[in-house]
XYZ file of C-alpha atoms in Angstrom:
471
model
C -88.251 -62.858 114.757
C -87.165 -66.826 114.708
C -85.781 -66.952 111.096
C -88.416 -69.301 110.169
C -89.261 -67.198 107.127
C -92.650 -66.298 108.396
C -93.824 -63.088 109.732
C -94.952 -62.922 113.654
C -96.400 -60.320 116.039
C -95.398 -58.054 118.263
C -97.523 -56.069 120.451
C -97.431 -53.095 123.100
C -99.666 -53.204 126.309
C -100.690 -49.389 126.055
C -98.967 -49.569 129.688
C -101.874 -51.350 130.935
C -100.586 -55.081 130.554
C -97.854 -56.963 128.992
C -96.239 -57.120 125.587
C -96.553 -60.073 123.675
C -94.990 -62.022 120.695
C -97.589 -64.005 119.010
C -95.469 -66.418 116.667
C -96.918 -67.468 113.784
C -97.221 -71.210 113.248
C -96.673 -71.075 109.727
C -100.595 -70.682 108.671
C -101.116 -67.394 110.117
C -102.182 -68.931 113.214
C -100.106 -67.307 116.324
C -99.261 -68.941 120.125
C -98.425 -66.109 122.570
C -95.083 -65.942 123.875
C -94.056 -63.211 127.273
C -90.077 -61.979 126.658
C -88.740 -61.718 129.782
C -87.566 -58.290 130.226
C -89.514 -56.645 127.060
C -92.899 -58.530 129.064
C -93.707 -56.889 132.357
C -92.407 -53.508 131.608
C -94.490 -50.143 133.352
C -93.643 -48.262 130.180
C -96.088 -46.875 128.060
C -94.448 -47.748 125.062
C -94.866 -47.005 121.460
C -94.256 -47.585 117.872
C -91.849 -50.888 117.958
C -89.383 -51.107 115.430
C -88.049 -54.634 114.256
C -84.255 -54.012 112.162
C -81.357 -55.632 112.646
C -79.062 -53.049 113.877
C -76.158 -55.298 114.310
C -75.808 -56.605 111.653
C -76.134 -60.299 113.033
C -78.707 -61.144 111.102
C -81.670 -61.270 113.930
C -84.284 -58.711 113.770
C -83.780 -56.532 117.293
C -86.315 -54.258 118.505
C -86.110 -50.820 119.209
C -89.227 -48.724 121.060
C -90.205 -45.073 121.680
C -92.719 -44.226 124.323
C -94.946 -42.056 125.583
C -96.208 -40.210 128.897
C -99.304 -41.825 130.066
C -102.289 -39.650 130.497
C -102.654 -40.306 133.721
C -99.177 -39.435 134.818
C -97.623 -36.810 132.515
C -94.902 -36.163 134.825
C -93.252 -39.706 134.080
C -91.005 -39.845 131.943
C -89.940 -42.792 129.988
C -86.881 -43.593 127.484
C -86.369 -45.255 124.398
C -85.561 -48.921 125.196
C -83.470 -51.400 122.531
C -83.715 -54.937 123.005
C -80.957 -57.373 120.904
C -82.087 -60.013 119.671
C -80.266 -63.531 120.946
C -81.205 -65.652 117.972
C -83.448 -68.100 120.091
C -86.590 -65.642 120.770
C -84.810 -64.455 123.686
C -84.148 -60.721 124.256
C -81.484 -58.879 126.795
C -81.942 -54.626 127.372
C -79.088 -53.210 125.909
C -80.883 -49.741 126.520
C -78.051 -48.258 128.555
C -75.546 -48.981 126.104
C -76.880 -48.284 123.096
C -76.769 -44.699 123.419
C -80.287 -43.698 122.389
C -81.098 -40.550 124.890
C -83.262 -38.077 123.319
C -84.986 -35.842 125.504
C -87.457 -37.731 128.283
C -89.889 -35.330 127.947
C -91.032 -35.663 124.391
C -92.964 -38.816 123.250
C -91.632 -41.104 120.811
C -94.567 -42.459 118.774
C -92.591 -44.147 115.597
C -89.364 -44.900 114.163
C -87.507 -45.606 111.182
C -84.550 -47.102 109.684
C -82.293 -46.768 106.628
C -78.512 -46.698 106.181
C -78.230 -42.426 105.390
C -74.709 -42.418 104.492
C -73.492 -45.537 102.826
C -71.219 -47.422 105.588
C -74.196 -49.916 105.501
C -75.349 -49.635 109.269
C -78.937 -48.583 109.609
C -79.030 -45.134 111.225
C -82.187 -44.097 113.433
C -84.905 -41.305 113.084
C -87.069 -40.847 115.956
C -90.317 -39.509 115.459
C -91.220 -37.141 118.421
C -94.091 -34.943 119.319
C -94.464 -32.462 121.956
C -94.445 -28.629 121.673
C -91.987 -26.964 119.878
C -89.606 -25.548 122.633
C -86.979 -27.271 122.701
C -83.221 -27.063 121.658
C -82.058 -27.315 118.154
C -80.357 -30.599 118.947
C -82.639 -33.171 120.133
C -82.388 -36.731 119.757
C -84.283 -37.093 116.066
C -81.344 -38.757 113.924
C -79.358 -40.663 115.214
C -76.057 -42.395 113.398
C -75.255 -46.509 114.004
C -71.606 -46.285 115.711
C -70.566 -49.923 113.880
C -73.796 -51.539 115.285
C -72.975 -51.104 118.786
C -74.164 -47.390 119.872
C -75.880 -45.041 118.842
C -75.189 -41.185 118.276
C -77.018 -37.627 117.827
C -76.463 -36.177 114.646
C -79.339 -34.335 114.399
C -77.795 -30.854 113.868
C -74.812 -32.194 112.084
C -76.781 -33.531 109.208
C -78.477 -30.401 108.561
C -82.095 -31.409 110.378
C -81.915 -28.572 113.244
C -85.217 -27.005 112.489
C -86.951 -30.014 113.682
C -87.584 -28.158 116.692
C -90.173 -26.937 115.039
C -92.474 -29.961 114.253
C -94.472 -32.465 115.661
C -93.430 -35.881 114.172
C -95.556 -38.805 113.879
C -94.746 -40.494 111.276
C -91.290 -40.700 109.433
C -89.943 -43.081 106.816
C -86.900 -43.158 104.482
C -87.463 -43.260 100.820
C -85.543 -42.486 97.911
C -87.925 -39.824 96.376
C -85.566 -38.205 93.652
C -84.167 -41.602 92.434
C -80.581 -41.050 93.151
C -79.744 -44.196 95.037
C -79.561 -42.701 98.254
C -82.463 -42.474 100.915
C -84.427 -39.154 101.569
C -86.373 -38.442 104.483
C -90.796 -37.818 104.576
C -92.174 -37.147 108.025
C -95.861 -36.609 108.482
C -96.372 -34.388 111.306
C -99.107 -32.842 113.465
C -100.594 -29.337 112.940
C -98.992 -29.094 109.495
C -95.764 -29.522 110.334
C -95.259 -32.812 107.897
C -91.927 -31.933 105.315
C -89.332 -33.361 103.149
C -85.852 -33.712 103.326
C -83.403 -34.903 100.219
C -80.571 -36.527 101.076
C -77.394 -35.646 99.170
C -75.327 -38.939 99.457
C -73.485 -38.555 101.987
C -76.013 -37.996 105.048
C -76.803 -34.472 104.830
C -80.400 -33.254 104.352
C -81.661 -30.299 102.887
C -85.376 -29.483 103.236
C -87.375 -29.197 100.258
C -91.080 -29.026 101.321
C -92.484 -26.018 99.515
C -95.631 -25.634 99.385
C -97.396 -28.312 98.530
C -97.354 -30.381 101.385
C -101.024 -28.849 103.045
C -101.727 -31.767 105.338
C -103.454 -29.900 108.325
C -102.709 -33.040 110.831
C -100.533 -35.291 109.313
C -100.668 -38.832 110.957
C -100.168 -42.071 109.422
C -98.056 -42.018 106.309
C -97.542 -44.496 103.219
C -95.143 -44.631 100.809
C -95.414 -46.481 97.611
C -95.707 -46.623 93.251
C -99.040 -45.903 93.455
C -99.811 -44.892 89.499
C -97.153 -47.246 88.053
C -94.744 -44.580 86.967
C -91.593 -45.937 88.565
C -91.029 -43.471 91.901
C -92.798 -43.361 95.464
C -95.459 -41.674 96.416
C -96.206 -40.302 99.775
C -99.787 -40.735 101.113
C -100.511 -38.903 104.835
C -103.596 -39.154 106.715
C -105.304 -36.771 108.608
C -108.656 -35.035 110.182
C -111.728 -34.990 107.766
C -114.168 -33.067 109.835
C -117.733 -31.713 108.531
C -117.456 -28.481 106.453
C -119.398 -26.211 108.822
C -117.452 -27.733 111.898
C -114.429 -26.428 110.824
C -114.589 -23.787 113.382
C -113.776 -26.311 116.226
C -110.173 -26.776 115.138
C -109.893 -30.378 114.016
C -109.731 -29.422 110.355
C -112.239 -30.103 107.620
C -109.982 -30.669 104.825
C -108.634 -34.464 105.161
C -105.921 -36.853 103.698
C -103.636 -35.889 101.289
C -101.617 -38.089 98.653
C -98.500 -36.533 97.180
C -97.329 -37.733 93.728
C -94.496 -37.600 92.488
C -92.885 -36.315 89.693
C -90.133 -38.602 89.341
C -87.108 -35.730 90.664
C -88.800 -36.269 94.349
C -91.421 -33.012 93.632
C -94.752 -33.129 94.888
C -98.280 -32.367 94.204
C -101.016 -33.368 95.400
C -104.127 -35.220 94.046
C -105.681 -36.265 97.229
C -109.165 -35.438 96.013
C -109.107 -36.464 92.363
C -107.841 -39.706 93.453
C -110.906 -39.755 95.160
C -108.740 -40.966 98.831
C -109.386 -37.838 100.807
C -112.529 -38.656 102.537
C -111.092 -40.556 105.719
C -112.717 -39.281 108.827
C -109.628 -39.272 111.975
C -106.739 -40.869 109.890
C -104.074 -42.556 111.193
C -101.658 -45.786 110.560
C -101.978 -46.631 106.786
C -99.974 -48.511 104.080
C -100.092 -49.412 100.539
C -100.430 -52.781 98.768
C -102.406 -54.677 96.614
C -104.629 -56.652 98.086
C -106.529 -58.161 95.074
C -103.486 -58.763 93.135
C -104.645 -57.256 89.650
C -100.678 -55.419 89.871
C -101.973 -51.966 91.506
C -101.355 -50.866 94.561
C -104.230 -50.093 96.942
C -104.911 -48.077 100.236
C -105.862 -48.828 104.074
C -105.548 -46.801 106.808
C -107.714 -46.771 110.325
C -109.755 -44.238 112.039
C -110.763 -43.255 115.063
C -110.447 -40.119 118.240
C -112.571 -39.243 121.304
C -112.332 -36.008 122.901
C -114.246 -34.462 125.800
C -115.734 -32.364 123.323
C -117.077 -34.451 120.616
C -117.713 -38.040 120.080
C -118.461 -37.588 116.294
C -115.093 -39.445 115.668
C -115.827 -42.364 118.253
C -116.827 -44.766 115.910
C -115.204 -43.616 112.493
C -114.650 -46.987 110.260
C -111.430 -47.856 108.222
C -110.866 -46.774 104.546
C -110.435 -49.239 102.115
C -109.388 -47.351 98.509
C -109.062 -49.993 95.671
C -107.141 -48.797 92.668
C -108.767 -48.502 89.444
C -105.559 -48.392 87.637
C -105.523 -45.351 86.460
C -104.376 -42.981 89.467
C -108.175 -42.940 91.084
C -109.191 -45.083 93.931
C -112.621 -46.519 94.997
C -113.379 -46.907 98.532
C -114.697 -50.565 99.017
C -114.190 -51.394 102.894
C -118.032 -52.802 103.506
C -118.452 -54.631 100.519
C -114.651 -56.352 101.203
C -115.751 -56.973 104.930
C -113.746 -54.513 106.013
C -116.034 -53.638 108.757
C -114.169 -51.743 111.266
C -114.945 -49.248 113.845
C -112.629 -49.234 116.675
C -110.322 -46.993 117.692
C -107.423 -48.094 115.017
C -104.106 -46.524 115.478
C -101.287 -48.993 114.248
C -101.627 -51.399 111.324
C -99.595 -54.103 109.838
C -99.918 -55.215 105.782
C -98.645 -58.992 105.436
C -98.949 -62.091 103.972
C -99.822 -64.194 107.821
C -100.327 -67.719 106.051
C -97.858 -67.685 103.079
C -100.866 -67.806 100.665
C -100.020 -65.037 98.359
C -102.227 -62.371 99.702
C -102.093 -59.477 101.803
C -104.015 -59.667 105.264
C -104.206 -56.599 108.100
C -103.459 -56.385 111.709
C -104.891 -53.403 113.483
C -104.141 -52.210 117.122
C -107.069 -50.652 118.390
C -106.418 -47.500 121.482
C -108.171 -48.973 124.248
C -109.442 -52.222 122.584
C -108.172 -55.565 121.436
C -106.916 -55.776 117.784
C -108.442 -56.868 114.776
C -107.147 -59.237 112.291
C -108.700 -59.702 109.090
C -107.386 -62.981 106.855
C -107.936 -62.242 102.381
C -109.139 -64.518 100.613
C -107.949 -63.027 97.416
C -105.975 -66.809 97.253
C -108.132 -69.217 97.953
C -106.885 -72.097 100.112
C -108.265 -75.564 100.801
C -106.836 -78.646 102.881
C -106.104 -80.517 99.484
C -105.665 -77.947 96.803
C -105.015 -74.427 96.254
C -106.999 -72.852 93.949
C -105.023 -69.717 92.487
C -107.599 -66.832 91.526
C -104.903 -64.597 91.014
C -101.229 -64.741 90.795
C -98.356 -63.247 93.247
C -94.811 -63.122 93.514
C -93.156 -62.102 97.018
C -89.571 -61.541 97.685
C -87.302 -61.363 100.619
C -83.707 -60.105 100.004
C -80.542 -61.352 102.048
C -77.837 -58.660 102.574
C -74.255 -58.894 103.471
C -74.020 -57.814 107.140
C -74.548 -55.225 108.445
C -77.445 -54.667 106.402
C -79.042 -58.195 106.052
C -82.234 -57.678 105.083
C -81.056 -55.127 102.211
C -82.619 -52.052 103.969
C -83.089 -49.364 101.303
C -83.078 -52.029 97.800
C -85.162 -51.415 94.965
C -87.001 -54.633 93.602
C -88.033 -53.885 89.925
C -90.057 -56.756 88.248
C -92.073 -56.742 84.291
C -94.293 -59.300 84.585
C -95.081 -61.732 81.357
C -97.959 -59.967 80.660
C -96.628 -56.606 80.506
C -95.881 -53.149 82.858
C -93.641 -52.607 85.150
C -93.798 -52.503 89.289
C -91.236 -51.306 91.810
C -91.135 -51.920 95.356
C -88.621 -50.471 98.104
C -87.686 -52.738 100.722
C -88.125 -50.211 104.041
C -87.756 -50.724 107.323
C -90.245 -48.055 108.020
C -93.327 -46.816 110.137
C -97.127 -46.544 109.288
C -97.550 -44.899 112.250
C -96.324 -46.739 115.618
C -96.529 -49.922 113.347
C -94.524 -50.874 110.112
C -94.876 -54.065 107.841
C -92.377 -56.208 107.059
C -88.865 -55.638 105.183
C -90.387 -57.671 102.125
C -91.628 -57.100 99.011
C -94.985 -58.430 97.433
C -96.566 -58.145 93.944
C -99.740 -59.189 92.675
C -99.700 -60.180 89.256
C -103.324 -60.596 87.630
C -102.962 -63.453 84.946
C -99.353 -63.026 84.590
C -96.979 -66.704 85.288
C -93.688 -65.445 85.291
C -91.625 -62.369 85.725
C -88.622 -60.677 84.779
C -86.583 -59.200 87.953
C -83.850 -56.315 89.244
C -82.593 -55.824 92.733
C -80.233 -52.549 92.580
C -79.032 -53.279 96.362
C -77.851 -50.224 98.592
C -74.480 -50.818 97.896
C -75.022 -50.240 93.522
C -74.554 -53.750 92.987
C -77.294 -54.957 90.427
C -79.017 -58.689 90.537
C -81.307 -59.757 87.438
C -83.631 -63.115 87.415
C -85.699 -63.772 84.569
C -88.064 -66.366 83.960
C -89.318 -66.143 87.770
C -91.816 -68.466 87.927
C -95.674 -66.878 90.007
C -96.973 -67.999 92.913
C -93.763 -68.253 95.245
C -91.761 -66.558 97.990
C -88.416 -65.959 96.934
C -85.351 -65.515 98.566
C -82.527 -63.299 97.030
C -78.961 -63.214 98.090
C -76.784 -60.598 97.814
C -73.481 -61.699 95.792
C -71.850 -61.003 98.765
C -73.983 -62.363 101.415
C-alpha cells in the first residue's frame, strides 16, 4: 500500500470494530495503522479489493458489503477509497459511480481491463435471491479512472439475475489474449463467460460445471500444461446426510483443455474431500515447481454443528495432476471458522505463507519455512524466483500479463498476474515460482497491451522487478 515493495494487510471489522492496516516492516512483522475514514466505519463490509484504478500508480481500495444479521433492513453501499500516496485515504464513494442495488450483498470483487483501453473495469460479486432486474450493478466499465459505469446488460451478462455470486475472477481461459470471466456461485449457479476482445461475454458453461455450492474459487496451471485451471470449493457433507440440503458431493477442480473447455477431475485429483469450503488459492508452497492447494473451512447453523470445527485443506501436488492432502503433518492445524485467505511471501524469503480471516474469530497467520532463514545466513533448501511487473499507467501493475518462465533444469510454468478474489480476500498482483534445484531461468512477459519482454539467464533466489517498455 506504501510502495515499499512489500506486501501489508488489510482487514475488515465484520462491523463489530475497526479496520486496520497492519504494515509490514519488511520481515513479515506488521504495526497496526487506523485510516481515518476507512477506520471507524458502521459498515459491515466485505471482500476488499486493492487495484489501482487510476492509474496513479497507488493501490486504492474498493469494498462490497453486506447486511448484518442482526439488522437486515440496513442497507449498505459499495465504498472506494483513493489512495493519497502517503497511507492516507479520502472516500471518493459518491463520485465514483459504483451504485448497484443496496439490497444485495457484495461479498468479492475483481478486476481486469475487459476491453483493451487499459483501465481496469469492475465485477461485483453479489448474492441475494434471484429477483431482481436484468441490469444490476455486476460489471461495471472504468470511465478514464475517474467513475465508474453499469454495463452489465450491454456486455451481454443480463442473465446474472439468475445467480448467486461469490466468487468471480478474470482469467484468460481460451488463450486469446483477452480476459474471460469464472464466477463460483451459490446453489449451482457458478458459470463461465468468454470474452470476445472487445468486452462482450458470451456464456459457455455447459455442463460440466456441477459445483452444488460454489464458494471460494482458484485459478491457476495446476498440471503444467500451459492454461488455467479453475478450482471451486464447496459443501462436503456425509453421504447419508444428504437429505438435509447442504450437499454431499464437495469441491470441484475444472481442467482445462487449453480452448477454455472444462472437465472436471475433482475426485481423481484426490482434492474433493473439503468439508464447508470457502476462500482458497493456488501456489507452491514447497517450491519443487508445482502448484499446490489451500482453502479454509468452516459453517454453523441452528441445525447442525457438524461443520463448527471443520479444519483447512492442505493438497500438495504430486506432479502428476493428483494432490495429497498434508495440512497436519505441515502444521497446518486449523479449525476456525476460515472465510478469507491471503497466499504471500510476508518476509521476502522466497516462500509462500497464509493469512486467514476467521468469521467471528481473530485470524491466523502461519509463516513457511520452506526457506530457511537465520540472523547470519540464509540457508536455501529450495530455490524461487518472484516477479512484480510495472505497467504504463493506467494499468501499473500489468493487470491481466502472462509471466512464462523454463527454468535451467527443464519444464515450463506460467503465471497470470490477477487482481482477483479468493473469496472476500485476493493475494497480491505478483507472481511467484518455486524452482526445485533449478539456478536460473529463462523468462516472457506478453503484457495486456501484446507487447512481449524476454530475460534470460535470470538468476534464483530474487524478487524481480519488470518494466514495461513503456512504463
Amino acid at each position: 500500500m506504501d510502495n515499499d515493495g512489500d506486501i501489508d494487510l488489510f482487514v475488515v471489522s465484520e462491523g463489530t470494530g475497526e479496520n486496520t492496516l497492519y504494515v509490514n516492516q519488511g520481515d513479515g512483522t506488521f504495526s497496526a495503522l487506523l485510516l481515518g475514514a476507512l477506520s471507524s466505519t458502521p459498515l459491515f463490509e466485505s471482500g476488499p479489493l486493492f487495484v489501482d484504478y487510476d492509474g496513479d500508480g497507488f493501490l486504492d481500495i474498493i469494498m462490497g458489503g453486506v447486511r448484518s444479521d442482526a439488522d437486515r433492513d440496513q442497507l449498505y453501499s459499495v465504498r472506494v477509497y483513493r489512495n493519497l500516496g502517503d497511507l492516507s485515504f479520502v472516500d471518493v464513494s459518491s463520485t465514483a459511480g459504483l451504485t448497484p442495488p443496496l439490497e444485495q450483498d457484495t461479498y468479492s470483487i475483481s478486476a481486469a481491463d475487459i476491453d483493451g483501453d487499459q483501465y481496469l473495469d469492475l465485477f461485483l460479486a453479489h448474492w441475494g435471491s434471484p429477483t431482481r432486474s436484468a441490469d444490476d450493478g455486476f460489471l461495471w466499465k472504468n470511465e478514464g479512472g475517474r467513475t465508474f459505469t453499469d454495463i452489465t446488460t450491454q456486455a451481454g451478462l443480463q442473465d446474472l439475475n439468475q445467480i448467486y455470486a461469490f466468487t468471480p475472477n478474470f482469467s484468460d481461459i481460451d488463450g486469446d489474449g483477452d480476459l474471460d470471466l469464472l464466477i463460483a456461485g451459490d446453489f449451482g449457479t457458478s458459470k463461465v463467460f468468454v470474452n470476445d476482445g472487445r468486452g462482450m461475454f458470451s456464456e459457455s458453461t455447459g455442463f460440466t460445471l456441477t459445483d452444488e455450492f460454489g464458494m471460494g474459487a482458484s485459478v491457476g496451471d495446476y498440471d503444467g500444461d500451459g492454461d488455467m485451471d479453475w478450482f471451486v470449493s464447496s459443501v462436503r457433507d456425509a453421504p447419508e446426510a444428504i437429505s438435509r440440503g447442504f450437499g454431499a458431493s464437495g469441491n470441484r477442480l475444472y481442467q482445462n483443455d487449453g480452448s477454455g473447455t472444462f472437465r472436471e477431475v475433482g475426485e481423481a485429483a484426490g482434492v474433493r474431500e473439503g468439508f464447508w469450503g470457502w476462500g482458497s488459492c493456488f501456489a507452491d508452497f514447497d517450491n519443487d515447481g508445482w502448484l499446490d492447494l489451500f482453502h479454509v473451512n468452516g459453517w454453523r447453523t441452528r441445525v447442525t454443528n457438524e461443520f463448527s470445527a471443520d479444519p483447512s485443506r492442505l493438497f500438495m501436488s504430486n506432479g502428476d495432476g493428483t494432490f495429497t492432502e498434508a495440512s497436519f503433518v505441515n502444521g497446518l492445524v486449523d479449525d476456525g471458522q476460515g472465510r478469507g485467505v491471503v497466499c504471500f511471501d510476508a518476509d521476502r524469503d522466497g516462500d509462500i505463507d497464509i493469512f486467514v480471516s476467521n468469521n467471528g474469530d481473530g485470524p491466523s497467520f502461519y509463516m513457511n519455512q520452506v526457506v530457511e532463514v537465520n540472523r547470519d545466513v540464509e540457508i536455501q533448501v529450495v530455490n524461487y524466483l518472484e516477479v512484480v511487473l510495472r505497467g504504463p499507467s493506467p494499468n501499473t501493475q500489468g493487470i491481466g500479463a502472462l509471466i512464462t518462465i523454463t527454468p535451467s533444469t527443464g519444464g515450463t510454468q506460467v503465471r497470470e498476474i490477477r487482481a482477483g478474489s479468493n473469496f472476500a480476500s485476493q493475494n497480491p498482483a505478483e507472481a511467484h515460482f518455486g524452482l526445485g534445484d533449478a539456478t536460473s531461468v529463462d523468462l516472457s512477459v506478453r503484457w495486456p497491451d501484446g507487447v512481449i519482454t524476454i530475460e534470460l539467464n535470470v538468476a534464483a533466489n530474487q524478487l524481480l522487478v519488470l518494466s514495461h517498455p513503456g512504463a
